mmCIF file of C-alpha atoms in Angstrom:
data_model
loop_
_atom_site.group_PDB
_atom_site.id
_atom_site.type_symbol
_atom_site.label_atom_id
_atom_site.label_comp_id
_atom_site.label_asym_id
_atom_site.label_seq_id
_atom_site.Cartn_x
_atom_site.Cartn_y
_atom_site.Cartn_z
ATOM 1 C CA UNK V 511 -131.224 -299.084 -6.155
ATOM 2 C CA UNK V 512 -133.356 -299.147 -2.957
ATOM 3 C CA UNK V 513 -130.543 -297.218 -1.264
ATOM 4 C CA UNK V 514 -130.440 -293.944 -3.460
ATOM 5 C CA UNK V 515 -129.233 -290.818 -1.623
ATOM 6 C CA UNK V 516 -127.435 -287.932 -2.492
ATOM 7 C CA UNK V 517 -124.424 -288.831 -2.843
ATOM 8 C CA UNK V 518 -125.365 -292.052 -4.861
ATOM 9 C CA UNK V 519 -128.052 -290.446 -6.958
ATOM 10 C CA UNK V 520 -124.752 -290.206 -9.968
ATOM 11 C CA UNK V 521 -123.831 -293.233 -10.885
ATOM 12 C CA UNK V 522 -127.207 -294.827 -10.460
ATOM 13 C CA UNK V 523 -128.357 -292.444 -12.825
ATOM 14 C CA UNK V 524 -125.727 -292.767 -15.444
ATOM 15 C CA UNK V 525 -125.828 -296.553 -15.323
ATOM 16 C CA UNK V 526 -129.242 -296.255 -15.992
ATOM 17 C CA UNK V 527 -128.023 -295.774 -20.192
ATOM 18 C CA UNK V 528 -128.144 -298.597 -22.103
ATOM 19 C CA UNK V 529 -126.064 -300.277 -24.143
ATOM 20 C CA UNK V 530 -127.816 -298.970 -27.463
ATOM 21 C CA UNK V 531 -127.540 -295.637 -26.526
ATOM 22 C CA UNK V 532 -125.274 -293.198 -29.378
ATOM 23 C CA UNK V 533 -122.120 -293.141 -27.497
ATOM 24 C CA UNK V 534 -122.329 -289.658 -28.246
ATOM 25 C CA UNK V 535 -124.908 -288.951 -26.317
ATOM 26 C CA UNK V 536 -124.128 -290.773 -23.303
ATOM 27 C CA UNK V 537 -120.613 -288.930 -23.107
ATOM 28 C CA UNK V 538 -122.966 -285.409 -23.066
ATOM 29 C CA UNK V 539 -125.423 -286.697 -21.118
ATOM 30 C CA UNK V 540 -123.282 -288.714 -18.232
ATOM 31 C CA UNK V 541 -120.590 -285.486 -17.832
ATOM 32 C CA UNK V 542 -124.076 -282.969 -18.133
ATOM 33 C CA UNK V 543 -125.656 -285.334 -14.809
ATOM 34 C CA UNK V 544 -122.175 -285.494 -13.395
ATOM 35 C CA UNK V 545 -122.349 -281.225 -13.416
ATOM 36 C CA UNK V 546 -126.089 -281.107 -12.823
ATOM 37 C CA UNK V 547 -125.714 -282.888 -9.842
ATOM 38 C CA UNK V 548 -122.409 -281.308 -8.859
ATOM 39 C CA UNK V 549 -124.083 -277.882 -9.289
ATOM 40 C CA UNK V 550 -127.153 -279.102 -6.677
ATOM 41 C CA UNK V 551 -124.764 -279.999 -3.782
ATOM 42 C CA UNK V 552 -122.577 -277.173 -4.397
ATOM 43 C CA UNK V 553 -125.282 -274.936 -4.123
ATOM 44 C CA UNK V 554 -127.266 -276.545 -1.331
ATOM 45 C CA UNK V 555 -129.969 -276.837 -3.835
ATOM 46 C CA UNK V 556 -133.593 -276.167 -2.548
ATOM 47 C CA UNK V 557 -136.889 -277.651 -3.160
ATOM 48 C CA UNK V 558 -138.492 -274.290 -3.404
ATOM 49 C CA UNK V 559 -135.313 -273.120 -6.059
ATOM 50 C CA UNK V 560 -135.094 -276.265 -7.737
ATOM 51 C CA UNK V 561 -138.912 -275.853 -8.232
ATOM 52 C CA UNK V 562 -138.739 -271.975 -9.827
ATOM 53 C CA UNK V 563 -136.183 -272.646 -11.797
ATOM 54 C CA UNK V 564 -138.256 -276.105 -13.467
ATOM 55 C CA UNK V 565 -141.139 -272.663 -13.873
ATOM 56 C CA UNK V 566 -138.487 -269.948 -15.430
ATOM 57 C CA UNK V 567 -137.812 -272.787 -18.177
ATOM 58 C CA UNK V 568 -141.234 -273.829 -18.377
ATOM 59 C CA UNK V 569 -142.111 -270.403 -19.203
ATOM 60 C CA UNK V 570 -139.215 -269.361 -21.069
ATOM 61 C CA UNK V 571 -140.371 -272.928 -23.841
ATOM 62 C CA UNK V 572 -144.168 -271.064 -23.900
ATOM 63 C CA UNK V 573 -143.375 -267.569 -25.108
ATOM 64 C CA UNK V 574 -141.149 -269.242 -27.855
ATOM 65 C CA UNK V 575 -143.127 -268.914 -30.988
ATOM 66 C CA UNK V 576 -141.908 -268.599 -35.272
ATOM 67 C CA UNK V 577 -140.899 -265.503 -34.613
ATOM 68 C CA UNK V 578 -139.093 -265.376 -31.081
ATOM 69 C CA UNK V 579 -136.897 -268.198 -29.628
ATOM 70 C CA UNK V 580 -136.552 -267.481 -25.118
ATOM 71 C CA UNK V 581 -134.032 -270.306 -25.663
ATOM 72 C CA UNK V 582 -131.884 -268.543 -27.649
ATOM 73 C CA UNK V 583 -132.025 -265.776 -25.910
ATOM 74 C CA UNK V 584 -131.457 -267.596 -22.668
ATOM 75 C CA UNK V 585 -128.057 -268.863 -24.365
ATOM 76 C CA UNK V 586 -126.979 -266.028 -25.408
ATOM 77 C CA UNK V 587 -127.218 -263.602 -21.917
ATOM 78 C CA UNK V 588 -125.322 -266.713 -19.991
ATOM 79 C CA UNK V 589 -122.644 -266.818 -22.297
ATOM 80 C CA UNK V 590 -123.213 -269.948 -23.884
ATOM 81 C CA UNK V 591 -123.569 -269.291 -27.350
ATOM 82 C CA UNK V 592 -120.342 -267.504 -27.744
ATOM 83 C CA UNK V 593 -118.504 -270.060 -25.824
ATOM 84 C CA UNK V 594 -119.747 -272.714 -28.562
ATOM 85 C CA UNK V 595 -119.352 -269.956 -31.305
ATOM 86 C CA UNK V 596 -115.734 -269.693 -30.360
ATOM 87 C CA UNK V 597 -114.608 -274.112 -29.585
ATOM 88 C CA UNK V 598 -116.370 -274.643 -32.305
ATOM 89 C CA UNK V 599 -114.548 -271.543 -34.448
ATOM 90 C CA UNK V 600 -110.996 -271.467 -34.079
ATOM 91 C CA UNK V 601 -109.910 -270.511 -37.036
ATOM 92 C CA UNK V 602 -106.681 -268.686 -38.240
ATOM 93 C CA UNK V 603 -104.859 -265.801 -37.657
ATOM 94 C CA UNK V 604 -106.035 -262.960 -40.436
ATOM 95 C CA UNK V 605 -109.514 -265.277 -40.357
ATOM 96 C CA UNK V 606 -112.571 -263.105 -39.398
ATOM 97 C CA UNK V 607 -113.495 -264.125 -36.843
ATOM 98 C CA UNK V 608 -117.175 -264.965 -35.925
ATOM 99 C CA UNK V 609 -119.497 -263.799 -33.410
ATOM 100 C CA UNK V 610 -123.319 -264.746 -32.183
ATOM 101 C CA UNK V 611 -125.947 -266.378 -34.750
ATOM 102 C CA UNK V 612 -128.767 -264.013 -32.922
ATOM 103 C CA UNK V 613 -132.229 -265.297 -32.594
ATOM 104 C CA UNK V 614 -133.957 -262.620 -35.353
ATOM 105 C CA UNK V 615 -132.241 -265.273 -38.504
ATOM 106 C CA UNK V 616 -134.582 -265.204 -41.109
ATOM 107 C CA UNK V 617 -134.595 -268.078 -44.226
ATOM 108 C CA UNK V 618 -135.083 -267.442 -47.709
ATOM 109 C CA UNK V 619 -134.871 -262.576 -47.417
ATOM 110 C CA UNK V 620 -134.844 -261.966 -50.092
ATOM 111 C CA UNK V 621 -132.115 -261.706 -52.720
ATOM 112 C CA UNK V 622 -130.592 -257.976 -54.526
ATOM 113 C CA UNK V 623 -128.393 -256.894 -56.985
ATOM 114 C CA UNK V 624 -125.776 -254.760 -56.250
ATOM 115 C CA UNK V 625 -126.244 -251.136 -54.579
ATOM 116 C CA UNK V 626 -129.935 -252.131 -53.754
ATOM 117 C CA UNK V 627 -131.157 -250.277 -51.061
ATOM 118 C CA UNK V 628 -132.404 -253.966 -49.115
ATOM 119 C CA UNK V 629 -133.574 -251.357 -45.957
ATOM 120 C CA UNK V 630 -137.240 -251.687 -47.989
ATOM 121 C CA UNK V 631 -138.831 -249.260 -46.404
ATOM 122 C CA UNK V 632 -137.078 -249.391 -43.124
ATOM 123 C CA UNK V 633 -136.824 -246.391 -40.684
ATOM 124 C CA UNK V 634 -133.183 -244.581 -40.310
ATOM 125 C CA UNK V 635 -130.552 -242.948 -41.846
ATOM 126 C CA UNK V 636 -129.103 -244.072 -45.221
ATOM 127 C CA UNK V 637 -125.994 -246.104 -44.767
ATOM 128 C CA UNK V 638 -124.003 -247.422 -47.834
ATOM 129 C CA UNK V 639 -121.700 -251.058 -47.413
ATOM 130 C CA UNK V 640 -119.561 -252.067 -49.388
ATOM 131 C CA UNK V 641 -116.082 -254.456 -49.018
ATOM 132 C CA UNK V 642 -115.037 -257.810 -50.051
ATOM 133 C CA UNK V 643 -114.974 -261.757 -49.870
ATOM 134 C CA UNK V 644 -111.416 -263.162 -49.234
ATOM 135 C CA UNK V 645 -110.382 -266.745 -48.676
ATOM 136 C CA UNK V 646 -107.484 -266.512 -46.266
ATOM 137 C CA UNK V 647 -105.216 -266.769 -49.258
ATOM 138 C CA UNK V 648 -106.437 -263.652 -50.471
ATOM 139 C CA UNK V 649 -108.204 -264.962 -53.460
ATOM 140 C CA UNK V 650 -111.044 -263.060 -53.776
ATOM 141 C CA UNK V 651 -114.111 -265.126 -53.830
ATOM 142 C CA UNK V 652 -116.818 -264.701 -56.551
ATOM 143 C CA UNK V 653 -120.287 -265.874 -55.905
ATOM 144 C CA UNK V 654 -119.963 -266.053 -52.094
ATOM 145 C CA UNK V 655 -123.790 -265.607 -50.674
ATOM 146 C CA UNK V 656 -124.088 -262.463 -47.934
ATOM 147 C CA UNK V 657 -127.232 -263.365 -46.152
ATOM 148 C CA UNK V 658 -127.078 -259.522 -43.516
ATOM 149 C CA UNK V 659 -129.931 -258.482 -41.588
ATOM 150 C CA UNK V 660 -129.952 -255.960 -38.864
ATOM 151 C CA UNK V 661 -132.895 -253.959 -36.867
ATOM 152 C CA UNK V 662 -134.310 -250.004 -37.719
ATOM 153 C CA UNK V 663 -133.578 -247.128 -36.332
ATOM 154 C CA UNK V 664 -136.109 -247.679 -33.670
ATOM 155 C CA UNK V 665 -134.362 -250.881 -32.752
ATOM 156 C CA UNK V 666 -136.931 -254.019 -34.465
ATOM 157 C CA UNK V 667 -136.017 -256.779 -37.386
ATOM 158 C CA UNK V 668 -138.718 -257.149 -39.170
ATOM 159 C CA UNK V 669 -140.141 -259.650 -37.073
ATOM 160 C CA UNK V 670 -141.090 -257.451 -34.608
ATOM 161 C CA UNK V 671 -143.052 -255.966 -36.361
ATOM 162 C CA UNK V 672 -146.464 -257.304 -36.259
ATOM 163 C CA UNK V 673 -147.805 -254.769 -39.021
ATOM 164 C CA UNK V 674 -144.971 -255.741 -41.268
ATOM 165 C CA UNK V 675 -145.900 -258.614 -43.484
ATOM 166 C CA UNK V 676 -142.381 -258.576 -46.193
ATOM 167 C CA UNK V 677 -138.754 -257.913 -45.174
ATOM 168 C CA UNK V 678 -136.870 -254.939 -44.383
ATOM 169 C CA UNK V 679 -133.640 -254.825 -43.003
ATOM 170 C CA UNK V 680 -132.585 -257.573 -44.579
ATOM 171 C CA UNK V 681 -132.036 -259.601 -47.989
ATOM 172 C CA UNK V 682 -129.057 -261.877 -49.701
ATOM 173 C CA UNK V 683 -126.717 -260.561 -51.997
ATOM 174 C CA UNK V 684 -124.148 -262.801 -53.764
ATOM 175 C CA UNK V 685 -119.643 -261.288 -54.592
ATOM 176 C CA UNK V 686 -118.755 -260.020 -57.787
ATOM 177 C CA UNK V 687 -116.556 -261.953 -59.468
ATOM 178 C CA UNK V 688 -113.492 -260.058 -57.747
ATOM 179 C CA UNK V 689 -115.553 -260.447 -54.187
ATOM 180 C CA UNK V 690 -116.753 -257.395 -53.576
ATOM 181 C CA UNK V 691 -120.079 -256.065 -52.294
ATOM 182 C CA UNK V 692 -122.103 -253.145 -51.980
ATOM 183 C CA UNK V 693 -125.927 -252.196 -50.619
ATOM 184 C CA UNK V 694 -127.795 -249.750 -49.396
ATOM 185 C CA UNK V 695 -129.104 -250.664 -45.400
ATOM 186 C CA UNK V 696 -130.146 -247.658 -42.234
ATOM 187 C CA UNK V 697 -127.598 -246.473 -39.764
ATOM 188 C CA UNK V 698 -127.263 -249.743 -37.313
ATOM 189 C CA UNK V 699 -128.527 -247.828 -33.886
ATOM 190 C CA UNK V 700 -128.077 -250.501 -30.658
ATOM 191 C CA UNK V 701 -130.728 -252.151 -29.855
ATOM 192 C CA UNK V 702 -131.580 -253.921 -26.385
ATOM 193 C CA UNK V 703 -132.818 -257.876 -26.627
ATOM 194 C CA UNK V 704 -136.824 -258.947 -26.165
ATOM 195 C CA UNK V 705 -136.308 -258.407 -21.994
ATOM 196 C CA UNK V 706 -140.299 -258.472 -21.989
ATOM 197 C CA UNK V 707 -140.012 -261.847 -21.312
ATOM 198 C CA UNK V 708 -138.977 -264.400 -18.444
ATOM 199 C CA UNK V 709 -134.967 -264.212 -19.712
ATOM 200 C CA UNK V 710 -135.815 -260.060 -18.458
ATOM 201 C CA UNK V 711 -136.611 -260.799 -15.832
ATOM 202 C CA UNK V 712 -133.623 -262.551 -15.309
ATOM 203 C CA UNK V 713 -131.572 -259.804 -16.698
ATOM 204 C CA UNK V 714 -133.521 -257.580 -14.001
ATOM 205 C CA UNK V 715 -132.772 -259.518 -11.002
ATOM 206 C CA UNK V 716 -129.075 -260.326 -12.066
ATOM 207 C CA UNK V 717 -128.434 -256.493 -12.164
ATOM 208 C CA UNK V 718 -128.203 -256.566 -15.631
ATOM 209 C CA UNK V 719 -128.688 -254.366 -18.557
ATOM 210 C CA UNK V 720 -131.060 -256.251 -21.909
ATOM 211 C CA UNK V 721 -128.710 -253.847 -24.188
ATOM 212 C CA UNK V 722 -126.862 -254.672 -27.577
ATOM 213 C CA UNK V 723 -123.871 -251.864 -29.801
ATOM 214 C CA UNK V 724 -124.842 -251.107 -32.919
ATOM 215 C CA UNK V 725 -124.219 -254.063 -35.607
ATOM 216 C CA UNK V 726 -124.819 -255.365 -38.648
ATOM 217 C CA UNK V 727 -124.915 -259.417 -39.264
ATOM 218 C CA UNK V 728 -123.220 -261.782 -41.880
ATOM 219 C CA UNK V 729 -123.423 -265.227 -42.321
ATOM 220 C CA UNK V 730 -121.248 -265.350 -45.561
ATOM 221 C CA UNK V 731 -121.252 -268.689 -47.114
ATOM 222 C CA UNK V 732 -119.342 -269.883 -50.709
ATOM 223 C CA UNK V 733 -117.735 -273.328 -52.228
ATOM 224 C CA UNK V 734 -114.513 -274.624 -50.566
ATOM 225 C CA UNK V 735 -114.922 -272.120 -47.171
ATOM 226 C CA UNK V 736 -116.518 -272.667 -43.397
ATOM 227 C CA UNK V 737 -118.911 -270.432 -43.153
ATOM 228 C CA UNK V 738 -119.341 -267.756 -41.701
ATOM 229 C CA UNK V 739 -121.709 -266.416 -39.339
ATOM 230 C CA UNK V 740 -121.097 -263.058 -37.718
ATOM 231 C CA UNK V 741 -121.146 -258.820 -37.236
ATOM 232 C CA UNK V 742 -119.588 -255.700 -37.720
ATOM 233 C CA UNK V 743 -119.990 -253.125 -34.869
ATOM 234 C CA UNK V 744 -119.201 -249.365 -35.205
ATOM 235 C CA UNK V 745 -117.096 -248.023 -33.707
ATOM 236 C CA UNK V 746 -118.933 -245.084 -31.398
ATOM 237 C CA UNK V 747 -121.131 -247.254 -30.367
ATOM 238 C CA UNK V 748 -122.088 -247.218 -26.074
ATOM 239 C CA UNK V 749 -122.672 -250.358 -25.315
ATOM 240 C CA UNK V 750 -118.939 -252.189 -26.752
ATOM 241 C CA UNK V 751 -117.649 -252.844 -23.157
ATOM 242 C CA UNK V 752 -121.067 -253.876 -21.806
ATOM 243 C CA UNK V 753 -123.109 -256.210 -24.749
ATOM 244 C CA UNK V 754 -126.073 -258.800 -23.428
ATOM 245 C CA UNK V 755 -125.096 -261.489 -25.204
ATOM 246 C CA UNK V 756 -120.713 -260.779 -25.202
ATOM 247 C CA UNK V 757 -120.921 -261.125 -29.460
ATOM 248 C CA UNK V 758 -118.236 -257.992 -29.766
ATOM 249 C CA UNK V 759 -114.470 -258.305 -31.519
ATOM 250 C CA UNK V 760 -111.937 -255.922 -31.231
ATOM 251 C CA UNK V 761 -111.774 -257.540 -35.312
ATOM 252 C CA UNK V 762 -114.670 -256.558 -36.102
ATOM 253 C CA UNK V 763 -114.718 -253.302 -34.542
ATOM 254 C CA UNK V 764 -115.255 -250.480 -37.814
ATOM 255 C CA UNK V 765 -115.958 -246.524 -38.205
ATOM 256 C CA UNK V 766 -118.730 -245.796 -39.220
ATOM 257 C CA UNK V 767 -118.592 -242.513 -41.060
ATOM 258 C CA UNK V 768 -121.118 -239.614 -41.409
ATOM 259 C CA UNK V 769 -121.306 -237.599 -44.938
ATOM 260 C CA UNK V 770 -123.276 -234.563 -45.211
ATOM 261 C CA UNK V 771 -126.212 -234.068 -47.898
ATOM 262 C CA UNK V 772 -124.569 -234.844 -51.705
ATOM 263 C CA UNK V 773 -123.180 -238.280 -53.792
ATOM 264 C CA UNK V 774 -122.875 -241.265 -52.540
ATOM 265 C CA UNK V 775 -120.557 -243.821 -53.383
ATOM 266 C CA UNK V 776 -122.868 -245.275 -55.904
ATOM 267 C CA UNK V 777 -123.769 -242.183 -57.187
ATOM 268 C CA UNK V 778 -127.056 -241.252 -55.627
ATOM 269 C CA UNK V 779 -127.902 -237.741 -55.230
ATOM 270 C CA UNK V 780 -128.714 -237.606 -51.162
ATOM 271 C CA UNK V 781 -130.429 -234.726 -49.442
ATOM 272 C CA UNK V 782 -129.461 -236.478 -46.483
ATOM 273 C CA UNK V 783 -126.879 -236.927 -44.588
ATOM 274 C CA UNK V 784 -125.644 -240.108 -44.225
ATOM 275 C CA UNK V 785 -123.628 -242.967 -43.908
ATOM 276 C CA UNK V 786 -120.511 -245.754 -45.361
ATOM 277 C CA UNK V 787 -118.981 -249.187 -44.064
ATOM 278 C CA UNK V 788 -116.524 -251.282 -46.182
ATOM 279 C CA UNK V 789 -116.218 -254.453 -44.599
ATOM 280 C CA UNK V 790 -113.515 -256.694 -45.838
ATOM 281 C CA UNK V 791 -114.190 -260.074 -45.076
ATOM 282 C CA UNK V 792 -111.578 -263.488 -44.991
ATOM 283 C CA UNK V 793 -113.006 -266.826 -45.290
ATOM 284 C CA UNK V 794 -110.774 -270.035 -43.930
ATOM 285 C CA UNK V 795 -110.782 -273.016 -46.791
ATOM 286 C CA UNK V 796 -112.603 -275.714 -45.597
ATOM 287 C CA UNK V 797 -110.812 -279.170 -44.494
#
């Protein structure tokens, strides 16, 4: 241990892990140390660059709070979130694909009845959402819980607006006996991820934009089935080919249909244009 140099340090660090360490933790940390040290040697990392990285990670932590998770944004924009999601959500053909969770999910959103307006005052063009939840065998999944959340027409989630003190454009529903669901919300729009912090500065330095295509978040849970975290995307949206967090899947891109004023699918008389979108989710049974 006294003759440590840039090459022997890697083995020395790994040998310091004690025999009582959890085997999985040992495996992860050994690999992390090996790759981290190889990276530093490969790019010939300078002390100034190392300190800049420390400052960056410190700033990422300092901006996090109960309404903003900058580390998730960092993971999303580096593609790590998508990589972990993909390798942990391999599903049989026919199942709905999973995608990134995002940093704006909130526990305990209101439980709504079918047809209710979950926007709850959030600004945007009305949009009526329908669909079904089925198993891979085609049978409807009754009582599945759908958590839904989205931004308003200015690209902000309710938790990003300090003047909003209640849930808006988010809620939960449970599917009917035939697996169907319906609710009213607002039209999804493209928006930039928060880029006023260290992750935004990183994107600027890399000549990358912070924009996400228009999408609606879903988390679906039901007994006997794997949890599904996914989005549906608007076919006509910008940024489908350059999503800042790499969340788009072609199977999740669908049409949002515009309608002139008239009678909406739920019988509501609409005096303004509105949109409809429908998607049928297919869950994978638990092993």
